[in-house]
Amino acid sequence: GIQEAMKFDPEVPELSQKRMREMFKLFDKDKDGQIRKGEVRTVLRTLGQEATDTEIDGMLSQVDTDNDGAINFNEFKALIKMGQMEEIEQKKRDDQFVQEMFDEFDIGENGFLTVPEVLFQFRKLGDYETRKKHIREMMYDITGDITKECITITEFKRAIMD
């Protein structure tokens, strides 16, 4: 909510005041210093999000701290921060998912996935066609190193997320 946006993590790069002001002006179509419901929909679409009228009303009620039915510049900044926080939360969930998957594959619990560990997981999933040479080829595709017979969590994540 708005309280979380106001406590936004200072370590996360934020849009500059100037850039936010420029964005605000883009969405404030009638240049009255307020962004209304229809303009909120445009803001959300620009951020890659779709919302129903009910969701927009809910968002307005969270962000519209002066209850005038529109978003002023300070409320707009909080809205942008809320969107950034949602992206950060999704990234955390994605990272956790990848880490859990990596840990499932990392039988030796040494922080690396080896050819035999990956092959074992393929067998567990019912794949008896894949051979060690195929796993080595996949590892080469991931690492760029033909001699490397293991991958790190960072390499695994890059392969999964790309």
Coordinates of N, CA, C and O in Angstrom, one line a residue:
G1 N 0.8 -1.2 0.0 CA 0.0 0.0 0.0 C 0.9 1.3 0.0 O 2.1 1.2 -0.2
I2 N 0.2 2.3 0.2 CA 0.9 3.6 0.2 C 1.9 3.8 1.3 O 3.0 4.3 1.1
Q3 N 1.7 3.1 2.5 CA 2.6 3.2 3.6 C 3.9 2.5 3.2 O 5.0 3.0 3.4
E4 N 3.8 1.4 2.5 CA 5.0 0.7 2.0 C 5.8 1.5 1.0 O 7.0 1.6 1.0
A5 N 5.0 2.2 0.1 CA 5.7 3.0 -0.9 C 6.5 4.2 -0.3 O 7.5 4.6 -0.7
M6 N 5.9 4.7 0.8 CA 6.6 5.8 1.5 C 7.9 5.3 2.2 O 8.7 6.1 2.5
K7 N 7.9 4.0 2.5 CA 9.1 3.4 3.2 C 10.0 2.7 2.2 O 10.7 1.8 2.5
F8 N 10.0 3.2 1.0 CA 10.6 2.6 -0.2 C 12.1 2.4 0.1 O 12.8 3.2 0.7
D9 N 12.6 1.2 -0.2 CA 14.0 0.8 0.0 C 15.0 1.8 -0.7 O 15.0 1.9 -1.9
P10 N 15.8 2.5 0.1 CA 16.7 3.5 -0.4 C 17.8 2.9 -1.3 O 18.5 3.5 -2.0
E11 N 18.0 1.6 -1.1 CA 19.1 0.9 -1.9 C 18.7 0.6 -3.4 O 19.5 0.4 -4.2
V12 N 17.4 0.7 -3.6 CA 16.9 0.4 -4.9 C 16.9 1.7 -5.7 O 16.4 2.7 -5.3
P13 N 17.5 1.6 -6.9 CA 17.6 2.9 -7.7 C 16.2 3.4 -8.0 O 15.4 2.7 -8.5
E14 N 16.0 4.7 -7.8 CA 14.7 5.3 -8.0 C 14.8 6.2 -9.2 O 15.9 6.7 -9.5
L15 N 13.6 6.5 -9.7 CA 13.6 7.5 -10.8 C 13.9 8.8 -10.2 O 13.5 9.1 -9.0
S16 N 14.6 9.7 -10.9 CA 14.9 11.0 -10.3 C 13.6 11.8 -10.3 O 12.7 11.6 -11.0
Q17 N 13.6 12.8 -9.4 CA 12.5 13.8 -9.2 C 12.2 14.4 -10.6 O 11.0 14.4 -11.0
K18 N 13.2 14.8 -11.3 CA 13.0 15.4 -12.6 C 12.3 14.5 -13.6 O 11.4 14.8 -14.3
R19 N 12.8 13.2 -13.6 CA 12.2 12.2 -14.5 C 10.7 11.9 -14.1 O 9.9 11.8 -15.0
M20 N 10.5 11.8 -12.8 CA 9.1 11.6 -12.4 C 8.2 12.8 -12.7 O 7.1 12.6 -13.1
R21 N 8.7 14.0 -12.6 CA 8.0 15.2 -13.0 C 7.6 15.1 -14.5 O 6.5 15.4 -14.9
E22 N 8.6 14.7 -15.3 CA 8.4 14.6 -16.7 C 7.3 13.6 -17.0 O 6.4 13.8 -17.9
M23 N 7.4 12.4 -16.3 CA 6.4 11.4 -16.5 C 5.0 11.9 -16.1 O 4.0 11.6 -16.8
F24 N 4.9 12.5 -14.9 CA 3.7 13.1 -14.4 C 3.0 14.0 -15.5 O 1.8 13.9 -15.8
K25 N 3.8 14.8 -16.1 CA 3.3 15.8 -17.1 C 2.8 15.0 -18.3 O 1.8 15.4 -18.9
L26 N 3.4 13.9 -18.7 CA 3.0 13.1 -19.8 C 1.6 12.5 -19.5 O 0.7 12.5 -20.4
F27 N 1.3 12.1 -18.3 CA 0.0 11.5 -18.0 C -1.0 12.5 -17.6 O -2.2 12.3 -17.7
D28 N -0.6 13.7 -17.2 CA -1.6 14.8 -16.9 C -2.0 15.5 -18.2 O -1.5 16.6 -18.5
K29 N -2.8 14.8 -18.9 CA -3.2 15.2 -20.3 C -3.8 16.7 -20.3 O -3.5 17.4 -21.2
D30 N -4.6 17.0 -19.3 CA -5.2 18.3 -19.3 C -4.4 19.4 -18.6 O -4.9 20.5 -18.5
K31 N -3.2 19.0 -18.1 CA -2.3 19.9 -17.5 C -2.9 20.6 -16.3 O -2.5 21.8 -16.0
D32 N -3.8 19.9 -15.5 CA -4.3 20.6 -14.4 C -3.6 20.2 -13.1 O -4.1 20.6 -12.0
G33 N -2.5 19.5 -13.2 CA -1.8 19.1 -11.9 C -2.4 17.9 -11.2 O -2.0 17.6 -10.1
Q34 N -3.3 17.2 -11.9 CA -4.0 16.1 -11.4 C -4.0 15.0 -12.4 O -4.2 15.3 -13.6
I35 N -3.9 13.7 -12.0 CA -4.1 12.6 -12.9 C -5.4 11.9 -12.5 O -5.5 11.5 -11.3
R36 N -6.4 11.9 -13.4 CA -7.7 11.3 -13.1 C -7.7 9.8 -13.5 O -6.8 9.3 -14.0
K37 N -8.8 9.2 -13.2 CA -9.0 7.7 -13.4 C -8.6 7.2 -14.8 O -7.8 6.3 -14.9
G38 N -9.0 7.9 -15.8 CA -8.7 7.5 -17.2 C -7.2 7.6 -17.4 O -6.6 6.8 -18.1
E39 N -6.6 8.6 -16.8 CA -5.1 8.8 -17.0 C -4.4 7.8 -16.2 O -3.3 7.4 -16.6
V40 N -5.0 7.3 -15.1 CA -4.3 6.2 -14.3 C -4.2 5.0 -15.1 O -3.2 4.3 -15.1
R41 N -5.3 4.7 -15.9 CA -5.2 3.5 -16.7 C -4.0 3.6 -17.7 O -3.3 2.6 -17.9
T42 N -3.8 4.8 -18.2 CA -2.7 5.0 -19.1 C -1.4 4.8 -18.4 O -0.4 4.2 -19.0
V43 N -1.2 5.3 -17.2 CA 0.0 5.1 -16.4 C 0.3 3.6 -16.2 O 1.4 3.1 -16.5
L44 N -0.8 2.9 -15.8 CA -0.6 1.4 -15.6 C -0.2 0.7 -16.9 O 0.7 -0.1 -16.9
R45 N -0.8 1.0 -18.0 CA -0.5 0.4 -19.3 C 1.0 0.7 -19.6 O 1.7 -0.2 -20.1
T46 N 1.4 1.9 -19.4 CA 2.8 2.3 -19.7 C 3.7 1.5 -18.8 O 4.8 1.1 -19.2
L47 N 3.3 1.1 -17.6 CA 4.1 0.3 -16.7 C 3.9 -1.2 -17.0 O 4.5 -2.0 -16.3
G48 N 3.2 -1.5 -18.0 CA 3.0 -2.9 -18.4 C 1.9 -3.6 -17.6 O 1.9 -4.9 -17.5
Q49 N 1.0 -2.9 -17.0 CA 0.0 -3.5 -16.1 C -1.4 -3.1 -16.7 O -1.6 -2.0 -17.1
E50 N -2.3 -4.1 -16.6 CA -3.7 -3.9 -16.9 C -4.5 -3.9 -15.6 O -4.1 -4.6 -14.7
A51 N -5.6 -3.1 -15.6 CA -6.4 -3.1 -14.4 C -7.9 -2.8 -14.7 O -8.1 -2.1 -15.7
T52 N -8.8 -3.4 -13.9 CA -10.2 -3.1 -14.1 C -10.5 -1.8 -13.4 O -9.7 -1.3 -12.7
D53 N -11.7 -1.3 -13.7 CA -12.2 -0.1 -13.1 C -12.2 -0.2 -11.5 O -11.8 0.7 -10.8
T54 N -12.6 -1.4 -11.1 CA -12.6 -1.7 -9.6 C -11.2 -1.6 -9.0 O -11.0 -1.0 -8.0
E55 N -10.2 -2.2 -9.8 CA -8.8 -2.2 -9.3 C -8.3 -0.7 -9.3 O -7.6 -0.3 -8.4
I56 N -8.6 0.0 -10.3 CA -8.2 1.4 -10.4 C -8.8 2.2 -9.2 O -8.1 3.0 -8.6
D57 N -10.1 2.0 -9.0 CA -10.7 2.7 -7.9 C -10.0 2.3 -6.6 O -9.8 3.2 -5.7
G58 N -9.7 1.1 -6.4 CA -9.0 0.6 -5.2 C -7.6 1.3 -5.1 O -7.2 1.7 -4.0
M59 N -6.9 1.3 -6.2 CA -5.6 2.0 -6.2 C -5.7 3.5 -5.9 O -4.9 4.0 -5.1
L60 N -6.7 4.1 -6.5 CA -6.9 5.5 -6.2 C -7.2 5.8 -4.8 O -6.6 6.7 -4.2
S61 N -8.0 4.9 -4.2 CA -8.3 5.1 -2.8 C -7.1 4.9 -1.9 O -7.0 5.5 -0.8
Q62 N -6.1 4.0 -2.3 CA -4.9 3.8 -1.6 C -4.0 5.0 -1.7 O -3.3 5.4 -0.8
V63 N -3.9 5.6 -2.9 CA -2.9 6.6 -3.2 C -3.4 8.0 -3.0 O -2.7 8.9 -2.7
D64 N -4.7 8.2 -3.2 CA -5.3 9.5 -3.2 C -5.5 9.9 -1.7 O -6.6 9.9 -1.2
T65 N -4.4 10.4 -1.1 CA -4.4 10.6 0.4 C -5.3 11.9 0.7 O -5.7 12.0 1.8
D66 N -5.5 12.8 -0.2 CA -6.3 13.9 0.1 C -7.8 13.7 -0.4 O -8.6 14.6 -0.3
N67 N -8.1 12.5 -0.9 CA -9.5 12.1 -1.2 C -10.2 13.0 -2.2 O -11.4 13.3 -2.1
D68 N -9.4 13.5 -3.2 CA -10.1 14.4 -4.2 C -10.4 13.7 -5.5 O -10.8 14.3 -6.4
G69 N -10.2 12.4 -5.5 CA -10.6 11.6 -6.7 C -9.5 11.6 -7.8 O -9.8 11.2 -8.9
A70 N -8.4 12.2 -7.5 CA -7.3 12.4 -8.5 C -6.0 12.2 -7.8 O -5.9 12.2 -6.6
I71 N -4.9 12.1 -8.6 CA -3.6 11.9 -8.1 C -2.8 13.1 -8.3 O -2.6 13.5 -9.5
N72 N -2.2 13.7 -7.3 CA -1.3 14.9 -7.5 C 0.1 14.3 -7.6 O 0.3 13.1 -7.6
F73 N 1.1 15.2 -7.8 CA 2.4 14.7 -8.0 C 3.0 13.9 -6.9 O 3.6 12.8 -7.2
N74 N 2.8 14.3 -5.6 CA 3.3 13.4 -4.5 C 2.7 12.1 -4.5 O 3.3 11.1 -4.2
E75 N 1.4 12.0 -4.8 CA 0.7 10.7 -4.8 C 1.1 9.9 -6.0 O 1.3 8.7 -5.9
F76 N 1.4 10.6 -7.1 CA 2.0 9.9 -8.3 C 3.3 9.2 -8.0 O 3.5 8.1 -8.4
K77 N 4.2 9.9 -7.3 CA 5.5 9.4 -6.9 C 5.3 8.1 -6.1 O 5.9 7.1 -6.3
A78 N 4.3 8.1 -5.1 CA 4.0 6.9 -4.3 C 3.5 5.8 -5.2 O 3.9 4.6 -5.0
L79 N 2.7 6.1 -6.2 CA 2.1 5.1 -7.1 C 3.3 4.4 -7.9 O 3.3 3.2 -8.0
I80 N 4.2 5.2 -8.4 CA 5.3 4.7 -9.2 C 6.2 3.8 -8.3 O 6.6 2.7 -8.6
K81 N 6.4 4.2 -7.0 CA 7.2 3.4 -6.1 C 6.5 2.1 -5.8 O 7.1 1.1 -5.7
M82 N 5.1 2.1 -5.7 CA 4.4 0.9 -5.4 C 4.6 -0.1 -6.6 O 4.8 -1.3 -6.4
G83 N 4.5 0.5 -7.8 CA 4.8 -0.4 -9.0 C 6.2 -1.0 -9.0 O 6.4 -2.1 -9.3
Q84 N 7.2 -0.2 -8.6 CA 8.5 -0.7 -8.5 C 8.7 -1.7 -7.5 O 9.4 -2.7 -7.6
M85 N 8.0 -1.5 -6.4 CA 8.0 -2.5 -5.3 C 7.4 -3.8 -5.7 O 7.9 -4.9 -5.4
E86 N 6.3 -3.8 -6.5 CA 5.7 -5.0 -7.0 C 6.7 -5.7 -7.9 O 6.8 -7.0 -7.8
E87 N 7.4 -5.0 -8.7 CA 8.4 -5.6 -9.6 C 9.5 -6.3 -8.7 O 10.0 -7.4 -9.1
I88 N 9.9 -5.6 -7.7 CA 11.0 -6.1 -6.8 C 10.5 -7.4 -6.1 O 11.2 -8.4 -6.0
E89 N 9.2 -7.4 -5.7 CA 8.6 -8.6 -5.0 C 8.6 -9.7 -6.0 O 8.9 -10.9 -5.6
Q90 N 8.2 -9.5 -7.2 CA 8.1 -10.5 -8.2 C 9.5 -11.1 -8.5 O 9.7 -12.3 -8.6
K91 N 10.5 -10.2 -8.6 CA 11.9 -10.7 -8.8 C 12.3 -11.6 -7.6 O 13.0 -12.6 -7.8
K92 N 12.0 -11.2 -6.4 CA 12.3 -12.0 -5.2 C 11.6 -13.4 -5.3 O 12.3 -14.4 -5.0
R93 N 10.4 -13.4 -5.7 CA 9.7 -14.7 -5.9 C 10.3 -15.6 -7.0 O 10.5 -16.8 -6.8
D94 N 10.7 -14.9 -8.1 CA 11.4 -15.6 -9.2 C 12.8 -16.2 -8.7 O 13.1 -17.3 -8.9
D95 N 13.5 -15.4 -7.9 CA 14.8 -15.8 -7.4 C 14.6 -17.0 -6.5 O 15.4 -17.9 -6.5
Q96 N 13.6 -16.9 -5.6 CA 13.3 -18.0 -4.7 C 13.0 -19.3 -5.4 O 13.5 -20.4 -5.1
F97 N 12.2 -19.2 -6.5 CA 11.8 -20.3 -7.3 C 13.1 -21.0 -7.9 O 13.2 -22.2 -7.8
V98 N 13.9 -20.1 -8.5 CA 15.1 -20.6 -9.1 C 16.0 -21.3 -8.1 O 16.6 -22.3 -8.3
Q99 N 16.2 -20.6 -6.9 CA 17.0 -21.2 -5.9 C 16.5 -22.6 -5.4 O 17.3 -23.5 -5.2
E100 N 15.2 -22.7 -5.3 CA 14.6 -24.0 -4.8 C 14.8 -25.0 -5.9 O 15.2 -26.2 -5.6
M101 N 14.7 -24.7 -7.2 CA 14.9 -25.6 -8.3 C 16.4 -26.0 -8.3 O 16.7 -27.2 -8.4
F102 N 17.3 -25.0 -8.1 CA 18.7 -25.3 -8.1 C 19.1 -26.3 -7.0 O 19.8 -27.3 -7.1
D103 N 18.5 -26.0 -5.8 CA 18.8 -26.8 -4.6 C 18.3 -28.2 -4.8 O 18.9 -29.2 -4.4
E104 N 17.2 -28.4 -5.5 CA 16.7 -29.7 -5.8 C 17.6 -30.5 -6.7 O 17.9 -31.7 -6.5
F105 N 18.3 -29.8 -7.7 CA 19.2 -30.4 -8.6 C 20.6 -30.7 -7.9 O 21.3 -31.6 -8.2
D106 N 20.9 -29.8 -6.9 CA 22.3 -29.8 -6.3 C 22.3 -30.9 -5.2 O 22.3 -30.6 -4.0
I107 N 22.4 -32.2 -5.6 CA 22.3 -33.3 -4.7 C 23.5 -33.3 -3.8 O 23.4 -33.5 -2.6
G108 N 24.7 -32.9 -4.2 CA 25.9 -32.8 -3.4 C 25.9 -31.6 -2.5 O 26.8 -31.5 -1.6
E109 N 24.9 -30.7 -2.6 CA 24.8 -29.5 -1.8 C 26.1 -28.7 -1.7 O 26.5 -28.3 -0.6
N110 N 26.8 -28.6 -2.9 CA 28.1 -27.9 -2.9 C 28.0 -26.6 -3.6 O 29.0 -25.9 -3.8
G111 N 26.8 -26.2 -4.1 CA 26.6 -24.9 -4.8 C 26.9 -25.0 -6.3 O 27.0 -23.9 -6.9
F112 N 27.1 -26.2 -6.8 CA 27.3 -26.4 -8.2 C 26.4 -27.5 -8.7 O 26.1 -28.4 -7.9
L113 N 26.0 -27.4 -9.9 CA 25.3 -28.5 -10.6 C 26.3 -29.2 -11.5 O 26.9 -28.6 -12.4
T114 N 26.5 -30.5 -11.3 CA 27.4 -31.3 -12.1 C 26.7 -32.0 -13.1 O 25.4 -32.2 -13.0
V115 N 27.4 -32.6 -14.1 CA 26.8 -33.3 -15.2 C 26.0 -34.5 -14.6 O 24.8 -34.7 -14.9
P116 N 26.6 -35.3 -13.7 CA 25.8 -36.4 -13.1 C 24.5 -36.0 -12.3 O 23.5 -36.6 -12.4
E117 N 24.6 -34.8 -11.6 CA 23.4 -34.4 -10.9 C 22.3 -34.0 -11.9 O 21.1 -34.3 -11.6
V118 N 22.7 -33.3 -12.9 CA 21.6 -32.9 -13.9 C 21.1 -34.1 -14.6 O 19.9 -34.2 -14.8
L119 N 21.9 -35.0 -15.0 CA 21.5 -36.2 -15.6 C 20.6 -37.0 -14.7 O 19.5 -37.5 -15.2
F120 N 20.9 -37.1 -13.4 CA 20.0 -37.8 -12.4 C 18.6 -37.2 -12.4 O 17.6 -37.9 -12.4
Q121 N 18.5 -35.8 -12.5 CA 17.2 -35.2 -12.5 C 16.5 -35.5 -13.7 O 15.2 -35.6 -13.7
F122 N 17.2 -35.5 -14.9 CA 16.5 -35.9 -16.1 C 15.9 -37.3 -16.0 O 14.8 -37.5 -16.4
R123 N 16.7 -38.2 -15.4 CA 16.2 -39.6 -15.2 C 15.0 -39.6 -14.3 O 14.0 -40.3 -14.5
K124 N 15.0 -38.8 -13.2 CA 13.9 -38.7 -12.3 C 12.6 -38.3 -13.0 O 11.5 -38.7 -12.6
L125 N 12.8 -37.4 -14.0 CA 11.7 -36.9 -14.7 C 11.2 -37.8 -15.8 O 10.3 -37.4 -16.6
G126 N 11.9 -38.9 -16.0 CA 11.5 -39.9 -17.0 C 12.2 -39.8 -18.3 O 11.8 -40.4 -19.3
D127 N 13.2 -38.9 -18.4 CA 13.9 -38.7 -19.6 C 15.1 -39.7 -19.6 O 16.1 -39.4 -18.9
Y128 N 15.1 -40.7 -20.5 CA 16.2 -41.7 -20.5 C 16.9 -41.5 -21.9 O 17.8 -42.3 -22.2
E129 N 16.5 -40.5 -22.7 CA 17.2 -40.3 -23.9 C 18.4 -39.4 -23.8 O 19.4 -39.5 -24.5
T130 N 18.3 -38.4 -22.9 CA 19.4 -37.5 -22.7 C 20.7 -38.2 -22.1 O 20.6 -39.0 -21.2
R131 N 21.8 -37.9 -22.7 CA 23.1 -38.5 -22.3 C 24.0 -37.4 -21.7 O 23.7 -36.2 -21.8
K132 N 25.1 -37.9 -21.1 CA 26.1 -37.0 -20.5 C 26.6 -35.9 -21.5 O 26.7 -34.8 -21.1
K133 N 26.8 -36.4 -22.7 CA 27.3 -35.4 -23.7 C 26.3 -34.3 -24.0 O 26.7 -33.2 -24.2
H134 N 25.0 -34.6 -23.9 CA 24.0 -33.6 -24.1 C 24.0 -32.6 -22.9 O 23.9 -31.4 -23.1
I135 N 24.2 -33.1 -21.7 CA 24.3 -32.2 -20.5 C 25.5 -31.3 -20.7 O 25.5 -30.1 -20.4
R136 N 26.7 -31.9 -21.1 CA 27.9 -31.1 -21.3 C 27.7 -30.0 -22.3 O 28.1 -28.9 -22.2
E137 N 26.9 -30.4 -23.4 CA 26.6 -29.4 -24.4 C 25.8 -28.2 -23.9 O 26.0 -27.1 -24.1
M138 N 24.8 -28.6 -23.0 CA 24.0 -27.6 -22.4 C 24.8 -26.7 -21.5 O 24.7 -25.5 -21.5
M139 N 25.7 -27.3 -20.7 CA 26.6 -26.5 -19.8 C 27.5 -25.6 -20.6 O 27.8 -24.5 -20.2
Y140 N 28.0 -26.1 -21.8 CA 28.8 -25.3 -22.6 C 28.0 -24.1 -23.1 O 28.5 -22.9 -23.1
D141 N 26.7 -24.3 -23.6 CA 25.9 -23.3 -24.0 C 25.7 -22.2 -22.9 O 25.6 -21.0 -23.2
I142 N 25.6 -22.7 -21.7 CA 25.4 -21.8 -20.5 C 26.6 -21.0 -20.2 O 26.6 -19.8 -19.9
T143 N 27.8 -21.7 -20.1 CA 29.0 -21.1 -19.6 C 29.9 -20.6 -20.6 O 30.8 -19.7 -20.3
G144 N 29.8 -21.1 -21.8 CA 30.8 -20.7 -22.9 C 32.1 -21.4 -22.7 O 33.1 -21.1 -23.4
D145 N 32.3 -22.3 -21.8 CA 33.5 -23.0 -21.5 C 33.4 -24.5 -21.7 O 32.7 -25.2 -21.0
I146 N 34.0 -25.0 -22.8 CA 33.9 -26.4 -23.2 C 34.4 -27.3 -22.1 O 34.0 -28.5 -22.0
T147 N 35.3 -26.9 -21.3 CA 35.9 -27.8 -20.3 C 35.2 -27.8 -19.0 O 35.4 -28.7 -18.1
K148 N 34.2 -26.9 -18.8 CA 33.5 -26.8 -17.5 C 32.4 -27.9 -17.4 O 31.6 -28.0 -18.3
E149 N 32.5 -28.6 -16.3 CA 31.5 -29.7 -16.1 C 30.6 -29.4 -15.0 O 30.0 -30.4 -14.4
C150 N 30.4 -28.1 -14.6 CA 29.4 -27.8 -13.6 C 29.0 -26.3 -13.9 O 29.7 -25.6 -14.6
I151 N 27.8 -26.0 -13.3 CA 27.4 -24.6 -13.4 C 27.0 -24.1 -12.0 O 26.6 -24.8 -11.1
T152 N 27.1 -22.8 -11.9 CA 26.8 -22.1 -10.6 C 25.3 -21.7 -10.6 O 24.7 -21.8 -11.6
I153 N 24.9 -21.2 -9.5 CA 23.5 -20.7 -9.3 C 23.3 -19.6 -10.3 O 22.2 -19.4 -10.9
T154 N 24.3 -18.7 -10.4 CA 24.2 -17.5 -11.3 C 24.0 -18.0 -12.8 O 23.1 -17.5 -13.5
E155 N 24.8 -19.0 -13.2 CA 24.7 -19.5 -14.5 C 23.3 -20.2 -14.7 O 22.7 -20.0 -15.8
F156 N 22.9 -21.0 -13.7 CA 21.6 -21.7 -13.8 C 20.5 -20.7 -13.9 O 19.6 -20.8 -14.8
K157 N 20.5 -19.6 -13.1 CA 19.5 -18.6 -13.1 C 19.4 -17.9 -14.5 O 18.3 -17.8 -15.0
R158 N 20.6 -17.6 -15.0 CA 20.6 -17.0 -16.3 C 20.0 -17.9 -17.4 O 19.2 -17.4 -18.2
A159 N 20.3 -19.2 -17.3 CA 19.8 -20.1 -18.3 C 18.2 -20.3 -18.1 O 17.5 -20.3 -19.2
I160 N 17.8 -20.3 -16.9 CA 16.3 -20.5 -16.7 C 15.6 -19.2 -17.0 O 14.5 -19.3 -17.6
M161 N 16.1 -18.1 -16.7 CA 15.3 -16.8 -16.8 C 15.4 -16.2 -18.2 O 14.6 -15.4 -18.6
D162 N 16.4 -16.6 -19.0 CA 16.5 -16.0 -20.4 C 15.7 -16.8 -21.4 O 15.2 -17.7 -21.3

